[in-house]
mmCIF file as gemmi writes it, N, C-alpha and C atoms, coordinates in Angstrom:
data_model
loop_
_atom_site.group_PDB
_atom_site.id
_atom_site.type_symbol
_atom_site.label_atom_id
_atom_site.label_alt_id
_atom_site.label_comp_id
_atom_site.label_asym_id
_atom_site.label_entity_id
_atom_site.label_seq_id
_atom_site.pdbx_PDB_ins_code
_atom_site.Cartn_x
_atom_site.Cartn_y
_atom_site.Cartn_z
_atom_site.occupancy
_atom_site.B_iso_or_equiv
_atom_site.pdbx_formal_charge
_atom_site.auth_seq_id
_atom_site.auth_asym_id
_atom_site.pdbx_PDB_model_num
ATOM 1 N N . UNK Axp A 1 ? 0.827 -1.198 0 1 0 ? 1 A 1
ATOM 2 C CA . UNK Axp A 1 ? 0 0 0 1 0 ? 1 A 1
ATOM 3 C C . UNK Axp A 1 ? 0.863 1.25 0 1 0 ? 1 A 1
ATOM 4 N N . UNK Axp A 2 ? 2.179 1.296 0.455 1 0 ? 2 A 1
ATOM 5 C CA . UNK Axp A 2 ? 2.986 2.344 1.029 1 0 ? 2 A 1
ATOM 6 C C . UNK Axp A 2 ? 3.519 2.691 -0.655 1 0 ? 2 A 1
ATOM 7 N N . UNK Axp A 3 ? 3.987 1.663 -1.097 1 0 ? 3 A 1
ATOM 8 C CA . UNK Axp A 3 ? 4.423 1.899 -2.56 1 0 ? 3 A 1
ATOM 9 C C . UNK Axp A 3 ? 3.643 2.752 -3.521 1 0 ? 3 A 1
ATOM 10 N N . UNK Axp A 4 ? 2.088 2.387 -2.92 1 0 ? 4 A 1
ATOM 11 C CA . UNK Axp A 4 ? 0.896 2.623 -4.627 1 0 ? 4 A 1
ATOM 12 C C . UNK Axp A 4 ? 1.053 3.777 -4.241 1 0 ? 4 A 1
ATOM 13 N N . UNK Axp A 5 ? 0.836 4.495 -2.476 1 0 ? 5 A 1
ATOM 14 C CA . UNK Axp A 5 ? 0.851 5.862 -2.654 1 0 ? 5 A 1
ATOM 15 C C . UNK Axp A 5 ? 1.743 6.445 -2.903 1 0 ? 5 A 1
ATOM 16 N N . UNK Axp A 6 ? 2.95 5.937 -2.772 1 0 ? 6 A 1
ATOM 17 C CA . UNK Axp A 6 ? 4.067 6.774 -3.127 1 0 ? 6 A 1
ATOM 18 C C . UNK Axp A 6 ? 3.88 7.059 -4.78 1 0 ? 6 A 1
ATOM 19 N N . UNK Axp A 7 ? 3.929 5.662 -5.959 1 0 ? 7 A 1
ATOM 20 C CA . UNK Axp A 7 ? 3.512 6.358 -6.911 1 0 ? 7 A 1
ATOM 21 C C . UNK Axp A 7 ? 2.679 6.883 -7.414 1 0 ? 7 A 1
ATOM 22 N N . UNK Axp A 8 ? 1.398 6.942 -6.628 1 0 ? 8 A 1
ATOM 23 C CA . UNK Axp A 8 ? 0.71 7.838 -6.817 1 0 ? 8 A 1
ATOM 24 C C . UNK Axp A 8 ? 1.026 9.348 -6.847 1 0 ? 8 A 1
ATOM 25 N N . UNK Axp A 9 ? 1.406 9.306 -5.545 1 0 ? 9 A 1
ATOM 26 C CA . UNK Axp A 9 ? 1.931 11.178 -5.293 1 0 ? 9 A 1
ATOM 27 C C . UNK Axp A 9 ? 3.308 11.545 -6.06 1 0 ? 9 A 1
ATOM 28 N N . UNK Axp A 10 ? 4.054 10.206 -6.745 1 0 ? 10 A 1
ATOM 29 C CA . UNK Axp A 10 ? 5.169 10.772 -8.1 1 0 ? 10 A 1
ATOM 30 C C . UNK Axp A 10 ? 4.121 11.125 -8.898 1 0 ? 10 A 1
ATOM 31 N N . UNK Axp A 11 ? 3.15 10.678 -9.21 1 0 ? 11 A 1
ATOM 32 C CA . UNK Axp A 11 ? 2.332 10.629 -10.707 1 0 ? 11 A 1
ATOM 33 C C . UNK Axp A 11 ? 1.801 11.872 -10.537 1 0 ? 11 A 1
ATOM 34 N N . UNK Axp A 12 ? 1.35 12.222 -9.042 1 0 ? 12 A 1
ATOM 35 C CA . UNK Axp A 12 ? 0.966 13.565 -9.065 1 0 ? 12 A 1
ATOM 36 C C . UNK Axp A 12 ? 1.513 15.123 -9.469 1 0 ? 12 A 1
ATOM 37 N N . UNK Axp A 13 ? 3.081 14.958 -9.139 1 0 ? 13 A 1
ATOM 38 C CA . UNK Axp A 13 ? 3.99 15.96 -8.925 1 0 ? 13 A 1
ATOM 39 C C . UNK Axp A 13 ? 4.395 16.261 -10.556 1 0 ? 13 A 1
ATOM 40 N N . UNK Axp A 14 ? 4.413 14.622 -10.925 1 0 ? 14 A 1
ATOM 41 C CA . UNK Axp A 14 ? 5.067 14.803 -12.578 1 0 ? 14 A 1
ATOM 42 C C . UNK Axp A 14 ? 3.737 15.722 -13.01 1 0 ? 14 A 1
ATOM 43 N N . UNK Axp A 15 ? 2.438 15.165 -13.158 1 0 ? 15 A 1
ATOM 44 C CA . UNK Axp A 15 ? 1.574 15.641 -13.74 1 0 ? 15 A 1
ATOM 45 C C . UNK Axp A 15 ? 1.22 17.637 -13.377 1 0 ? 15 A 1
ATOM 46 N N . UNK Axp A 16 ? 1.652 17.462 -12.26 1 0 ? 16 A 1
ATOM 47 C CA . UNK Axp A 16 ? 1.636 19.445 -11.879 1 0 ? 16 A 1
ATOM 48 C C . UNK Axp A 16 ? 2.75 19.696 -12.561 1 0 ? 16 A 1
ATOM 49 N N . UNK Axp A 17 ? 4.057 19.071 -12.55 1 0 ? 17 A 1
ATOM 50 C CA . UNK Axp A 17 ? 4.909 20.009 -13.052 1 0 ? 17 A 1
ATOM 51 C C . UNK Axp A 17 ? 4.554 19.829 -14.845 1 0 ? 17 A 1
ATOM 52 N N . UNK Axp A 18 ? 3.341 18.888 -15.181 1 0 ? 18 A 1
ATOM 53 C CA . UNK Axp A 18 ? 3.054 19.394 -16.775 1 0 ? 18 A 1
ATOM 54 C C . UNK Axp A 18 ? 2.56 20.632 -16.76 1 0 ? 18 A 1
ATOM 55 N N . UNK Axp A 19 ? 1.601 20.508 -15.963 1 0 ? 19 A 1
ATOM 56 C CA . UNK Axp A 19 ? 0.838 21.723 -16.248 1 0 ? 19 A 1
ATOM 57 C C . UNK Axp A 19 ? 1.499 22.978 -15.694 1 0 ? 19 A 1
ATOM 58 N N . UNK Axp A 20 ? 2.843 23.084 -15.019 1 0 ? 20 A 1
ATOM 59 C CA . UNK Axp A 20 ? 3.315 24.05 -14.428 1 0 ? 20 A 1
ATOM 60 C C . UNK Axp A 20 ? 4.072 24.56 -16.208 1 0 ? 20 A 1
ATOM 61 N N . UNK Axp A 21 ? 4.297 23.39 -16.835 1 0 ? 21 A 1
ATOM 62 C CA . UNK Axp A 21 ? 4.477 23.71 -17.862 1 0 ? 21 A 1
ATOM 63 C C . UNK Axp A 21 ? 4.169 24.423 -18.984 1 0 ? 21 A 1
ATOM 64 N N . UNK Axp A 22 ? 3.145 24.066 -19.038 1 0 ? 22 A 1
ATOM 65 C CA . UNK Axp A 22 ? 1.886 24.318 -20.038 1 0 ? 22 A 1
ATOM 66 C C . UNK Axp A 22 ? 1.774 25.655 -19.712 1 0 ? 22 A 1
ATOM 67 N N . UNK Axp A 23 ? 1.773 26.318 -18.338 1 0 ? 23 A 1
ATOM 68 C CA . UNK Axp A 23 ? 1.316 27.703 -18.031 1 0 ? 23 A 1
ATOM 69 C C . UNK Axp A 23 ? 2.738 28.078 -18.391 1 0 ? 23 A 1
ATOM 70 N N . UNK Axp A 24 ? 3.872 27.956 -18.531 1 0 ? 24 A 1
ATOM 71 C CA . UNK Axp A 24 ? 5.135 28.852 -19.065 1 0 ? 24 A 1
ATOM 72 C C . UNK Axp A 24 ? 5.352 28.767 -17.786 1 0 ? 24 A 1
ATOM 73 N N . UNK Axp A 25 ? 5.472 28.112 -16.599 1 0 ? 25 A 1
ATOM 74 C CA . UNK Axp A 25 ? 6.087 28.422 -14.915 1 0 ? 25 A 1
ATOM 75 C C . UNK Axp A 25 ? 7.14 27.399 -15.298 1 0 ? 25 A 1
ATOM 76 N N . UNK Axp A 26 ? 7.945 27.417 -15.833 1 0 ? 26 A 1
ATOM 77 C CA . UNK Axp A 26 ? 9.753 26.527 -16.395 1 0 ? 26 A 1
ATOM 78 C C . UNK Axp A 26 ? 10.093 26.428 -15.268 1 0 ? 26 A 1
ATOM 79 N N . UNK Axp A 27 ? 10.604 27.364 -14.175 1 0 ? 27 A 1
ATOM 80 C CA . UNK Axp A 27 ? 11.224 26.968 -13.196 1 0 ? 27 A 1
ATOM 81 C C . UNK Axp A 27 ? 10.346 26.075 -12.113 1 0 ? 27 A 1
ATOM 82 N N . UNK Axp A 28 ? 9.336 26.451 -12.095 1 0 ? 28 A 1
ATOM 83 C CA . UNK Axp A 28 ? 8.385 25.669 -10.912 1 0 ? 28 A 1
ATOM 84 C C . UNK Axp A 28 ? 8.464 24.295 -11.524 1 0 ? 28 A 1
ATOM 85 N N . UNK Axp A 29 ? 8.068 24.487 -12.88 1 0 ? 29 A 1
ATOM 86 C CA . UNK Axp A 29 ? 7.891 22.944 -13.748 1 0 ? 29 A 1
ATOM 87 C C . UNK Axp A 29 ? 9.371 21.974 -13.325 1 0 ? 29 A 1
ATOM 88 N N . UNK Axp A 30 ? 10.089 22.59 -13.124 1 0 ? 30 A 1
ATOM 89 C CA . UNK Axp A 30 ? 11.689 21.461 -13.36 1 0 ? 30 A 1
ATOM 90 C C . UNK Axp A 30 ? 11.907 21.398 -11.826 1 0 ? 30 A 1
ATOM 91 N N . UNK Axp A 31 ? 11.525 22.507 -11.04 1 0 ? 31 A 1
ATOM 92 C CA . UNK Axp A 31 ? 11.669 21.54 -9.426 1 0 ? 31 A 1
ATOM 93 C C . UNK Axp A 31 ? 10.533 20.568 -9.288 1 0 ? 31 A 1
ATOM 94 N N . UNK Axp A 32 ? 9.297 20.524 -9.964 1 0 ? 32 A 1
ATOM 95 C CA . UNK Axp A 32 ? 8.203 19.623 -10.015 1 0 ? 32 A 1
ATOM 96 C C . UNK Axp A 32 ? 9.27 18.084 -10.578 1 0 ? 32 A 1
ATOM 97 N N . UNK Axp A 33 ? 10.118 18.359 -11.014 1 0 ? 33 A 1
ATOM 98 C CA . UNK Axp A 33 ? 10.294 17.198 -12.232 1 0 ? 33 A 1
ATOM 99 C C . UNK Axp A 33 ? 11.774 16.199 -11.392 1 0 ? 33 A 1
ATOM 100 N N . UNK Axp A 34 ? 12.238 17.563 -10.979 1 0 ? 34 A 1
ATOM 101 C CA . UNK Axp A 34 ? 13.545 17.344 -9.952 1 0 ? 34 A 1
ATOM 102 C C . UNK Axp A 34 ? 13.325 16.318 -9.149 1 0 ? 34 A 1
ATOM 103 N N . UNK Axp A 35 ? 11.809 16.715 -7.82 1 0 ? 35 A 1
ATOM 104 C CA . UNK Axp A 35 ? 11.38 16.22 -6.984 1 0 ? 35 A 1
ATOM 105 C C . UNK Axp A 35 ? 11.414 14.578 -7.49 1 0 ? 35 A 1
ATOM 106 N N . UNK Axp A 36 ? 10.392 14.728 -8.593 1 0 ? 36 A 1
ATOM 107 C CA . UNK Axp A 36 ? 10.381 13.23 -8.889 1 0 ? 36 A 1
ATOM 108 C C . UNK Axp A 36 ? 11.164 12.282 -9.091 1 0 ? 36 A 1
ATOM 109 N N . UNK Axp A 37 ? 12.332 12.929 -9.481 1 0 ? 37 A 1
ATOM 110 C CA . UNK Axp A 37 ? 13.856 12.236 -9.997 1 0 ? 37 A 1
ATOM 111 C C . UNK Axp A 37 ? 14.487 11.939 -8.888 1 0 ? 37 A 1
ATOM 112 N N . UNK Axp A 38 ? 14.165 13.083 -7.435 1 0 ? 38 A 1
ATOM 113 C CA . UNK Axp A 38 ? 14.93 12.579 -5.996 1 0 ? 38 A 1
ATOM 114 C C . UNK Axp A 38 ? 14.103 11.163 -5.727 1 0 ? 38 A 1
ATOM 115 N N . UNK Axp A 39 ? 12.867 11.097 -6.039 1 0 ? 39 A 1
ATOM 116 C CA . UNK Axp A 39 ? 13.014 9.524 -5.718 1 0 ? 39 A 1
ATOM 117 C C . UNK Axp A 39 ? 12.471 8.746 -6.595 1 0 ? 39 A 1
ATOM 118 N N . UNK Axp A 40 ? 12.653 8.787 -7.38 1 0 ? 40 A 1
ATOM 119 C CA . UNK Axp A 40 ? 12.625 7.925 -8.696 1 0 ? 40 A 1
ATOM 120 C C . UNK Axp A 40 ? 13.314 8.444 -10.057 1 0 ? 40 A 1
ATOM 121 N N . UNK Axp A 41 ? 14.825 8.099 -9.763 1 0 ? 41 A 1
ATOM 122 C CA . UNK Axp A 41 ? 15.812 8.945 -10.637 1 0 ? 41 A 1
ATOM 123 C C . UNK Axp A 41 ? 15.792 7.761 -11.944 1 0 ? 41 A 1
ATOM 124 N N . UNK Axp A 42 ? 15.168 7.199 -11.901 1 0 ? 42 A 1
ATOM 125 C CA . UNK Axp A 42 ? 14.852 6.36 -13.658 1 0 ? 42 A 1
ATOM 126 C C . UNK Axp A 42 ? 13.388 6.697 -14.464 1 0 ? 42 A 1
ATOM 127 N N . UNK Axp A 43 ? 12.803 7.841 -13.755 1 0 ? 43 A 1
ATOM 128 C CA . UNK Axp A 43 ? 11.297 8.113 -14.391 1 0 ? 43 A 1
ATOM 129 C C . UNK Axp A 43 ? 11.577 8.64 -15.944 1 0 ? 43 A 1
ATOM 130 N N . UNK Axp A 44 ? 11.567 8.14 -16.828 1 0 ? 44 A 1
ATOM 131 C CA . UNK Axp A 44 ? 12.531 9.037 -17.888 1 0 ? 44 A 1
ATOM 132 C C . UNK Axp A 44 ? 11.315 9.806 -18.643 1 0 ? 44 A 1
ATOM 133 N N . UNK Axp A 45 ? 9.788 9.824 -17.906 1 0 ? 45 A 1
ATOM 134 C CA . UNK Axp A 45 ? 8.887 11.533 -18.113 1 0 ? 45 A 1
ATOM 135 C C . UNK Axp A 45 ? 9.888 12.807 -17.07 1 0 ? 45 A 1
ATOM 136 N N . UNK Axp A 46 ? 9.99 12.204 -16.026 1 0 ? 46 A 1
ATOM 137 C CA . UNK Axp A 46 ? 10.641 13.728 -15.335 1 0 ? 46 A 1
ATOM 138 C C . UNK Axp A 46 ? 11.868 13.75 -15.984 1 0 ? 46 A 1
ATOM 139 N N . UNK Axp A 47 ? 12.664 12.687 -16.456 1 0 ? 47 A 1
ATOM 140 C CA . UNK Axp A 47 ? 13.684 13.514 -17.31 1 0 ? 47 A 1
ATOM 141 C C . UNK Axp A 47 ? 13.725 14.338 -18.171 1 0 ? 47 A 1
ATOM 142 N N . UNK Axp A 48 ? 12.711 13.438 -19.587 1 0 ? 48 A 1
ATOM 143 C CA . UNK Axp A 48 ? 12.726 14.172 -20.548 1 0 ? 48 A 1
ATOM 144 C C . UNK Axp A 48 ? 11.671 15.754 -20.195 1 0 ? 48 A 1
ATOM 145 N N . UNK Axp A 49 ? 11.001 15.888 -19.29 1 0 ? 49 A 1
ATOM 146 C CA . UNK Axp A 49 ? 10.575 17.033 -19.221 1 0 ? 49 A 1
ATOM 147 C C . UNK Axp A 49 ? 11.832 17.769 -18.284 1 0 ? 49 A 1
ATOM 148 N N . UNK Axp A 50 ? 12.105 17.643 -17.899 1 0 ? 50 A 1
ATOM 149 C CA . UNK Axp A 50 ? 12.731 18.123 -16.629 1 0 ? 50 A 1
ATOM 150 C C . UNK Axp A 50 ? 14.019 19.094 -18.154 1 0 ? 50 A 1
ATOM 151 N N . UNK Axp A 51 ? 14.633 18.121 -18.843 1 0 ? 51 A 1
ATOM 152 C CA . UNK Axp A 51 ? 15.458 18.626 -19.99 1 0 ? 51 A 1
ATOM 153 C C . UNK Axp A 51 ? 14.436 19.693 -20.788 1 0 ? 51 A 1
ATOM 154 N N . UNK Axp A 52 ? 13.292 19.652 -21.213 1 0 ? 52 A 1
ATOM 155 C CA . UNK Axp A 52 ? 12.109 20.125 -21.829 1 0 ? 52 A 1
ATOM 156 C C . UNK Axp A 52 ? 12.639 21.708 -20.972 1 0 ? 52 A 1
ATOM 157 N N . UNK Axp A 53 ? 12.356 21.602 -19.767 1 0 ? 53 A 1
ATOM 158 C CA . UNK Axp A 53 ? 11.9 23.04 -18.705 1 0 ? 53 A 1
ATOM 159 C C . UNK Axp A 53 ? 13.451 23.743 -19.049 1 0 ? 53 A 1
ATOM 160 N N . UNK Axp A 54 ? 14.606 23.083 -18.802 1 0 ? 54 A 1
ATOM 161 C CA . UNK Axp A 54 ? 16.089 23.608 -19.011 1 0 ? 54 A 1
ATOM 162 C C . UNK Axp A 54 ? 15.866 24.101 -20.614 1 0 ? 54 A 1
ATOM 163 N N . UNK Axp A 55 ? 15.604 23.622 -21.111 1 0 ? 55 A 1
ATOM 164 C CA . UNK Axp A 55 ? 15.677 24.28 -22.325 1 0 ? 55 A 1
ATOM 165 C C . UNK Axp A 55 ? 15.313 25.763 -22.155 1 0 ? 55 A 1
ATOM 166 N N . UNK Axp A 56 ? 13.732 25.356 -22.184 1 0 ? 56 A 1
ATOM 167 C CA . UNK Axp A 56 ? 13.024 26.995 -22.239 1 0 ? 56 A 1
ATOM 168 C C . UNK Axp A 56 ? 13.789 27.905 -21.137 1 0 ? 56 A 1
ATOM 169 N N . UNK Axp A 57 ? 14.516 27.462 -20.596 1 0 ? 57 A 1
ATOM 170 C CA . UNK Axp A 57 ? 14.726 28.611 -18.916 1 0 ? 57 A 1
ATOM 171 C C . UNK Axp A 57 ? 16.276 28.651 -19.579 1 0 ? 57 A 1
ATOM 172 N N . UNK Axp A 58 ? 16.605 28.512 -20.785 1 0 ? 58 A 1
ATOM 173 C CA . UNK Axp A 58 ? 18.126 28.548 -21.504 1 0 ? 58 A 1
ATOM 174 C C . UNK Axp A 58 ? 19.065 28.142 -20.333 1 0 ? 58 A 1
ATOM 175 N N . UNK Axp A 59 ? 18.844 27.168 -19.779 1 0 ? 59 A 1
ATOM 176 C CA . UNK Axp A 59 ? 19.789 26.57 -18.452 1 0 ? 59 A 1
ATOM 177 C C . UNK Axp A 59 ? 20.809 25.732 -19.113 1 0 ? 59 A 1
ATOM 178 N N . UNK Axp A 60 ? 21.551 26.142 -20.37 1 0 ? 60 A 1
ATOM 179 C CA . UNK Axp A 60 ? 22.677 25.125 -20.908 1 0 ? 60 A 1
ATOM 180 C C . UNK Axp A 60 ? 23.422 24.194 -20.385 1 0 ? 60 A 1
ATOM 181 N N . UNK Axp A 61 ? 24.14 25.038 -18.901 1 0 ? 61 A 1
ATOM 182 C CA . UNK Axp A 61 ? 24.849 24.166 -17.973 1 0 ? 61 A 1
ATOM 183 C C . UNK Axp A 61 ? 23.928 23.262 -17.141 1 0 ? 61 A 1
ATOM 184 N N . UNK Axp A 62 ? 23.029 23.518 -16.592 1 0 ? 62 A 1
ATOM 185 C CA . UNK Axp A 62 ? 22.241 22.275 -16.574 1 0 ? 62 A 1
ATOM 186 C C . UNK Axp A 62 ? 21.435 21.128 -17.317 1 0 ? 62 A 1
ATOM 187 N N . UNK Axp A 63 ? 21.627 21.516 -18.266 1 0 ? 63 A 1
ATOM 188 C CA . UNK Axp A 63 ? 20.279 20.38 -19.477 1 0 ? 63 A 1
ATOM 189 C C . UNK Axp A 63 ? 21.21 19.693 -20.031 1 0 ? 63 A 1
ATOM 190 N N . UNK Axp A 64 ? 22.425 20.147 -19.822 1 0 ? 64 A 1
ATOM 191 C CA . UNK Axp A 64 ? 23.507 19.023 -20.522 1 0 ? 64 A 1
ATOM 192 C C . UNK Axp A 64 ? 23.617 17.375 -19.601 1 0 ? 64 A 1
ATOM 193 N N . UNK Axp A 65 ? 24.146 17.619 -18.215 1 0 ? 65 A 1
ATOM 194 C CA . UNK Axp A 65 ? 23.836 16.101 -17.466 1 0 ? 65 A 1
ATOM 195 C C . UNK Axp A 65 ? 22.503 15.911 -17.623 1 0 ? 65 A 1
ATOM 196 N N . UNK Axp A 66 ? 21.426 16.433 -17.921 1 0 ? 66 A 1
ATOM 197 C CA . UNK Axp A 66 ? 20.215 16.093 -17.535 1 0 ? 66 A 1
ATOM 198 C C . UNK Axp A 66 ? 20.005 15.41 -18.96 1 0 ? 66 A 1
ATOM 199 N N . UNK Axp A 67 ? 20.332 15.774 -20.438 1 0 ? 67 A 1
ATOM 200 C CA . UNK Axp A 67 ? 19.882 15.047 -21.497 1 0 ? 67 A 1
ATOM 201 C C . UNK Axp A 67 ? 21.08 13.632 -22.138 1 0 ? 67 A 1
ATOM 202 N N . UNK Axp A 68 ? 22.381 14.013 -20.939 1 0 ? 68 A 1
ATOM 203 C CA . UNK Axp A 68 ? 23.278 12.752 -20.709 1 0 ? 68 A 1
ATOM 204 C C . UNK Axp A 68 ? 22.041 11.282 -19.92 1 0 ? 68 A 1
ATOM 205 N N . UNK Axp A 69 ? 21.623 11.593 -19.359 1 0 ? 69 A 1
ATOM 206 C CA . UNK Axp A 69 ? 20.897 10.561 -18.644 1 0 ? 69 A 1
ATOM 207 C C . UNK Axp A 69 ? 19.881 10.017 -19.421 1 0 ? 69 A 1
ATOM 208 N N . UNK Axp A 70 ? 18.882 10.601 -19.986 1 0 ? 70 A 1
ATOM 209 C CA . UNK Axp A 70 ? 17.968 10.166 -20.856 1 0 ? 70 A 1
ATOM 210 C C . UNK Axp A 70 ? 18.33 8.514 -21.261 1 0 ? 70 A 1
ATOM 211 N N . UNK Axp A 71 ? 17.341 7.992 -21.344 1 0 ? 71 A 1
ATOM 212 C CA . UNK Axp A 71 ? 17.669 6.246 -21.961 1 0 ? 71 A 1
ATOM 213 C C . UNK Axp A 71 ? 17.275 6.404 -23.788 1 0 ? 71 A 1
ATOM 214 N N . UNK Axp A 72 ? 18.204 6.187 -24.348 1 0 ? 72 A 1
ATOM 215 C CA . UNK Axp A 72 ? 17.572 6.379 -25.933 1 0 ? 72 A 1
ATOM 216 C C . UNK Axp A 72 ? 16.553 5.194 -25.612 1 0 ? 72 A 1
ATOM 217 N N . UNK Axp A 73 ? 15.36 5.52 -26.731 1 0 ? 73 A 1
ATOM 218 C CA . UNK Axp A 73 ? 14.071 4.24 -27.001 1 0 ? 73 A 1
ATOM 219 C C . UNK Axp A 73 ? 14.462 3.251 -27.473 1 0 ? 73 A 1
C-alpha cells in the first residue's frame, strides 16, 4: 500500500509540473520534475521534461547532465 501511494503522489507531482508547464512556470515545472527524480531517478517523463523546462529557462549548464541521462528508445 505504502508503494501505490508513493507512486501515486510521483504521478501527481510529474503531472503538476506538466501543467506548471503548459502555463510557461519553467522553473516551478523542473523543481516539479527534480522532486520526482529525488526519488525515482529512472522516471525518464521527469527527465525528458525536466530537460524540456532547461531548455526553455536557456539553463545550458544544466540540461547538458540532464539530457546525458535520458535512456535512448
Amino acid at each position: 500500500a505504502a508503494a501505490e501511494r508513493r507512486g501515486v503522489a510521483l504521478a501527481a507531482m510529474l503531472g503538476g509540473g506538466a501543467s506548471m508547464f503548459g502555463e510557461n512556470q519553467f522553473r516551478e515545472a523542473a523543481d516539479a520534475f527534480r522532486f520526482v527524480l529525488s526519488h525515482d531517478s529512472t522516471n525518464r517523463d521527469a527527465q525528458y521534461n525536466l530537460a524540456l523546462a532547461l531548455y526553455k529557462l536557456e539553463e545550458w549548464a544544466g540540461l547538458v547532465p540532464v539530457a546525458h541521462t535520458i535512456p535512448s528508445a
